[in-house]
Amino acid sequence: AQSVTQPDIHITVSEGASLELRCNYSYGATPYLFWYVQSPGQGLQLLLKYFSGDTLVQGIKGFEAEFKRSQSSFNLRKPSVHWSDAAEYFCAVGSLSTNAGKSTFGDGTTLTVKP
Amino acid sequence: NAGVTQTPKFQVLKTGQSMTLQCAQDMNHEYMSWYRQDPGMGLRLIHYSVGAGITDQGEVPNGYNVSRSTTEDFPLRLLSAAPSQTSVYFCASSAYNEQFFGPGTRLTVL
């Protein structure tokens, strides 16, 4: 069965500092990997996705993520955080055979940005 | 192009009542899903559909029914609401490699 672990429940960073959110997955086949962001009271918005090819993927809002197969990780990074990045972030894994619509989500990481 | 729409936005039920959460998409996606989101637990898949007339259970299907008579609509029915079903419910539709989420329905069962 596929699973996703986001080790950090809550992270606080200062505005302008760099950010890395961790994500580890478990899946036997080639995974589809996603990062979503959810602002308070809102739905989920896709930040970026990885299916194959270049292991460093660029997303919206200045985010990037790196797929490391050997570590089963797909960590999200941003070089300089803005106050508007405060939100909850979810990592998800799907598969080629089951379609993105049957993704398994991590429990989320809440990001707080200090002024 | 409205994307994925959900109604209602908020709902309060009494234990034992039934109701239907509506979900519609206008992107002609075959795949649609229902998730529930509870604090600290991420999103859990309730039911999903791979096309009109085809549905299947997800991780937490008990207490919920679905049907898919058209490509556009995928309603979620609570047959007899329980306090444990208090949650935020998200509907999503997907092309093969990306999900699009609705704005959610916040349900409280008293």
GROMACS .gro file of C-alpha atoms in nm:
model
  225
    1ALA     CA    1   0.000   0.000   0.000
    2GLN     CA    2   0.118   0.350  -0.070
    3SER     CA    3   0.180   0.593   0.213
    4VAL     CA    4   0.317   0.939   0.272
    5THR     CA    5   0.493   1.076   0.579
    6GLN     CA    6   0.542   1.441   0.651
    7PRO     CA    7   0.764   1.439   0.961
    8ASP     CA    8   0.712   1.802   1.057
    9ILE     CA    9   0.366   1.892   1.184
   10HIS     CA   10   0.448   2.261   1.227
   11ILE     CA   11   0.737   2.475   1.098
   12THR     CA   12   0.807   2.840   1.174
   13VAL     CA   13   1.044   3.046   0.961
   14SER     CA   14   1.124   3.416   0.940
   15GLU     CA   15   1.019   3.609   0.634
   16GLY     CA   16   1.301   3.604   0.381
   17ALA     CA   17   1.452   3.284   0.518
   18SER     CA   18   1.477   2.964   0.319
   19LEU     CA   19   1.229   2.681   0.361
   20GLU     CA   20   1.239   2.305   0.326
   21LEU     CA   21   0.939   2.083   0.396
   22ARG     CA   22   1.005   1.713   0.414
   23CYS     CA   23   0.809   1.436   0.250
   24ASN     CA   24   0.883   1.063   0.247
   25TYR     CA   25   0.674   0.816   0.052
   26SER     CA   26   0.633   0.444   0.028
   27TYR     CA   27   0.525   0.292  -0.299
   28GLY     CA   28   0.643  -0.013  -0.488
   29ALA     CA   29   0.601   0.116  -0.841
   30THR     CA   30   0.697   0.442  -1.008
   31PRO     CA   31   0.525   0.713  -0.808
   32TYR     CA   32   0.349   1.026  -0.914
   33LEU     CA   33   0.433   1.288  -0.650
   34PHE     CA   34   0.255   1.610  -0.571
   35TRP     CA   35   0.272   1.906  -0.339
   36TYR     CA   36  -0.044   2.103  -0.260
   37VAL     CA   37  -0.099   2.418  -0.057
   38GLN     CA   38  -0.411   2.500   0.142
   39SER     CA   39  -0.478   2.847   0.278
   40PRO     CA   40  -0.717   2.873   0.574
   41GLY     CA   41  -1.074   2.799   0.473
   42GLN     CA   42  -0.976   2.723   0.116
   43GLY     CA   43  -0.944   2.419  -0.104
   44LEU     CA   44  -0.618   2.265  -0.218
   45GLN     CA   45  -0.405   2.418  -0.490
   46LEU     CA   46  -0.141   2.222  -0.678
   47LEU     CA   47   0.209   2.365  -0.635
   48LEU     CA   48   0.402   2.114  -0.843
   49LYS     CA   49   0.414   1.753  -0.957
   50TYR     CA   50   0.668   1.493  -1.057
   51PHE     CA   51   0.615   1.199  -1.292
   52SER     CA   52   0.946   1.132  -1.461
   53GLY     CA   53   1.251   1.298  -1.606
   54ASP     CA   54   1.438   1.578  -1.433
   55THR     CA   55   1.431   1.512  -1.061
   56LEU     CA   56   1.421   1.882  -0.974
   57VAL     CA   57   1.080   2.024  -1.057
   58GLN     CA   58   0.972   2.383  -1.053
   59GLY     CA   59   0.629   2.492  -0.941
   60ILE     CA   60   0.421   2.799  -0.890
   61LYS     CA   61   0.493   3.076  -0.638
   62GLY     CA   62   0.869   3.013  -0.651
   63PHE     CA   63   0.857   2.662  -0.506
   64GLU     CA   64   1.064   2.368  -0.620
   65ALA     CA   65   1.095   2.005  -0.512
   66GLU     CA   66   1.354   1.737  -0.562
   67PHE     CA   67   1.273   1.370  -0.612
   68LYS     CA   68   1.531   1.137  -0.457
   69ARG     CA   69   1.446   0.777  -0.533
   70SER     CA   70   1.722   0.636  -0.312
   71GLN     CA   71   1.579   0.820  -0.011
   72SER     CA   72   1.211   0.787  -0.110
   73SER     CA   73   1.181   1.159  -0.058
   74PHE     CA   74   1.022   1.452  -0.235
   75ASN     CA   75   1.112   1.760  -0.030
   76LEU     CA   76   0.968   2.102  -0.107
   77ARG     CA   77   1.192   2.409  -0.101
   78LYS     CA   78   1.173   2.782  -0.140
   79PRO     CA   79   1.478   3.010  -0.121
   80SER     CA   80   1.303   3.310   0.036
   81VAL     CA   81   0.971   3.281   0.216
   82HIS     CA   82   0.704   3.552   0.199
   83TRP     CA   83   0.440   3.618   0.464
   84SER     CA   84   0.175   3.506   0.214
   85ASP     CA   85   0.329   3.156   0.210
   86ALA     CA   86   0.182   3.086   0.556
   87ALA     CA   87  -0.051   2.792   0.494
   88GLU     CA   88  -0.077   2.417   0.524
   89TYR     CA   89   0.120   2.204   0.281
   90PHE     CA   90   0.036   1.852   0.175
   91CYS     CA   91   0.250   1.598  -0.003
   92ALA     CA   92   0.069   1.326  -0.198
   93VAL     CA   93   0.159   1.015  -0.395
   94GLY     CA   94  -0.033   0.856  -0.679
   95SER     CA   95   0.061   0.605  -0.940
   96LEU     CA   96   0.060   0.550  -1.312
   97SER     CA   97  -0.188   0.268  -1.277
   98THR     CA   98  -0.437   0.428  -1.041
   99ASN     CA   99  -0.452   0.784  -1.169
  100ALA     CA  100  -0.384   1.098  -0.972
  101GLY     CA  101  -0.740   1.086  -0.846
  102LYS     CA  102  -0.658   0.808  -0.606
  103SER     CA  103  -0.372   0.984  -0.436
  104THR     CA  104  -0.266   0.920  -0.079
  105PHE     CA  105  -0.198   1.233   0.123
  106GLY     CA  106   0.036   1.304   0.411
  107ASP     CA  107  -0.101   1.460   0.727
  108GLY     CA  108   0.027   1.803   0.630
  109THR     CA  109   0.278   2.058   0.756
  110THR     CA  110   0.159   2.394   0.885
  111LEU     CA  111   0.391   2.679   0.795
  112THR     CA  112   0.401   2.993   1.010
  113VAL     CA  113   0.599   3.293   0.882
  114LYS     CA  114   0.740   3.538   1.137
  115PRO     CA  115   0.776   3.902   1.031
  116ASN     CA  116  -1.521   2.730  -1.694
  117ALA     CA  117  -1.619   2.693  -1.327
  118GLY     CA  118  -1.394   2.392  -1.253
  119VAL     CA  119  -1.521   2.188  -0.957
  120THR     CA  120  -1.817   2.324  -0.764
  121GLN     CA  121  -1.958   2.200  -0.435
  122THR     CA  122  -2.280   2.281  -0.253
  123PRO     CA  123  -2.357   2.365   0.018
  124LYS     CA  124  -2.057   2.546   0.169
  125PHE     CA  125  -2.176   2.486   0.524
  126GLN     CA  126  -2.428   2.243   0.673
  127VAL     CA  127  -2.541   2.152   1.022
  128LEU     CA  128  -2.725   1.824   1.073
  129LYS     CA  129  -2.871   1.641   1.368
  130THR     CA  130  -2.768   1.284   1.436
  131GLY     CA  131  -2.969   1.048   1.220
  132GLN     CA  132  -3.057   1.296   0.947
  133SER     CA  133  -2.964   1.229   0.589
  134MET     CA  134  -2.834   1.464   0.326
  135THR     CA  135  -2.654   1.483  -0.006
  136LEU     CA  136  -2.342   1.684  -0.077
  137GLN     CA  137  -2.336   1.796  -0.436
  138CYS     CA  138  -2.032   1.805  -0.661
  139ALA     CA  139  -2.010   1.902  -1.026
  140GLN     CA  140  -1.728   1.956  -1.273
  141ASP     CA  141  -1.725   2.103  -1.621
  142MET     CA  142  -1.386   1.977  -1.738
  143ASN     CA  143  -1.514   1.648  -1.880
  144HIS     CA  144  -1.294   1.449  -1.644
  145GLU     CA  145  -1.370   1.082  -1.610
  146TYR     CA  146  -1.219   1.047  -1.264
  147MET     CA  147  -1.384   1.203  -0.957
  148SER     CA  148  -1.320   1.157  -0.588
  149TRP     CA  149  -1.454   1.249  -0.244
  150TYR     CA  150  -1.220   1.315   0.046
  151ARG     CA  151  -1.277   1.414   0.404
  152GLN     CA  152  -1.032   1.631   0.592
  153ASP     CA  153  -0.997   1.616   0.969
  154PRO     CA  154  -0.749   1.812   1.181
  155GLY     CA  155  -0.404   1.656   1.176
  156MET     CA  156  -0.510   1.374   0.945
  157GLY     CA  157  -0.469   1.512   0.597
  158LEU     CA  158  -0.720   1.403   0.334
  159ARG     CA  159  -0.870   1.056   0.335
  160LEU     CA  160  -1.038   0.908   0.032
  161ILE     CA  161  -1.405   0.815   0.084
  162HIS     CA  162  -1.524   0.702  -0.260
  163TYR     CA  163  -1.412   0.751  -0.614
  164SER     CA  164  -1.542   0.702  -0.965
  165VAL     CA  165  -1.356   0.623  -1.285
  166GLY     CA  166  -1.648   0.715  -1.508
  167ALA     CA  167  -2.025   0.734  -1.532
  168GLY     CA  168  -2.181   0.427  -1.377
  169ILE     CA  169  -1.860   0.311  -1.206
  170THR     CA  170  -1.777   0.379  -0.843
  171ASP     CA  171  -1.557   0.218  -0.583
  172GLN     CA  172  -1.468   0.252  -0.217
  173GLY     CA  173  -1.173   0.442  -0.084
  174GLU     CA  174  -1.010   0.431   0.256
  175VAL     CA  175  -1.308   0.541   0.472
  176PRO     CA  176  -1.636   0.453   0.291
  177ASN     CA  177  -1.858   0.351   0.583
  178GLY     CA  178  -2.165   0.569   0.627
  179TYR     CA  179  -2.143   0.719   0.279
  180ASN     CA  180  -2.296   0.631  -0.056
  181VAL     CA  181  -2.217   0.761  -0.402
  182SER     CA  182  -2.351   0.728  -0.753
  183ARG     CA  183  -2.232   0.858  -1.088
  184SER     CA  184  -2.507   0.888  -1.346
  185THR     CA  185  -2.332   1.154  -1.554
  186THR     CA  186  -1.972   1.256  -1.618
  187GLU     CA  187  -2.037   1.596  -1.460
  188ASP     CA  188  -2.196   1.506  -1.125
  189PHE     CA  189  -2.078   1.297  -0.832
  190PRO     CA  190  -2.301   1.341  -0.525
  191LEU     CA  191  -2.209   1.206  -0.181
  192ARG     CA  192  -2.491   1.083   0.040
  193LEU     CA  193  -2.490   1.052   0.415
  194LEU     CA  194  -2.760   0.801   0.500
  195SER     CA  195  -2.780   0.855   0.877
  196ALA     CA  196  -2.545   1.128   0.997
  197ALA     CA  197  -2.327   1.067   1.302
  198PRO     CA  198  -2.108   1.310   1.499
  199SER     CA  199  -1.802   1.122   1.370
  200GLN     CA  200  -1.889   1.253   1.023
  201THR     CA  201  -1.826   1.612   1.131
  202SER     CA  202  -1.555   1.714   0.888
  203VAL     CA  203  -1.468   1.918   0.581
  204TYR     CA  204  -1.550   1.737   0.260
  205PHE     CA  205  -1.367   1.795  -0.066
  206CYS     CA  206  -1.465   1.678  -0.408
  207ALA     CA  207  -1.201   1.650  -0.679
  208SER     CA  208  -1.189   1.565  -1.045
  209SER     CA  209  -0.878   1.458  -1.226
  210ALA     CA  210  -0.721   1.434  -1.557
  211TYR     CA  211  -0.474   1.152  -1.558
  212ASN     CA  212  -0.199   1.334  -1.379
  213GLU     CA  213  -0.354   1.619  -1.184
  214GLN     CA  214  -0.642   1.666  -0.941
  215PHE     CA  215  -0.862   1.973  -0.924
  216PHE     CA  216  -1.034   2.035  -0.593
  217GLY     CA  217  -1.360   2.205  -0.510
  218PRO     CA  218  -1.384   2.465  -0.232
  219GLY     CA  219  -1.517   2.218   0.024
  220THR     CA  220  -1.826   2.166   0.238
  221ARG     CA  221  -1.795   2.211   0.613
  222LEU     CA  222  -2.035   1.968   0.782
  223THR     CA  223  -2.123   1.963   1.149
  224VAL     CA  224  -2.329   1.680   1.296
  225LEU     CA  225  -2.479   1.751   1.637
   0.00000   0.00000   0.00000
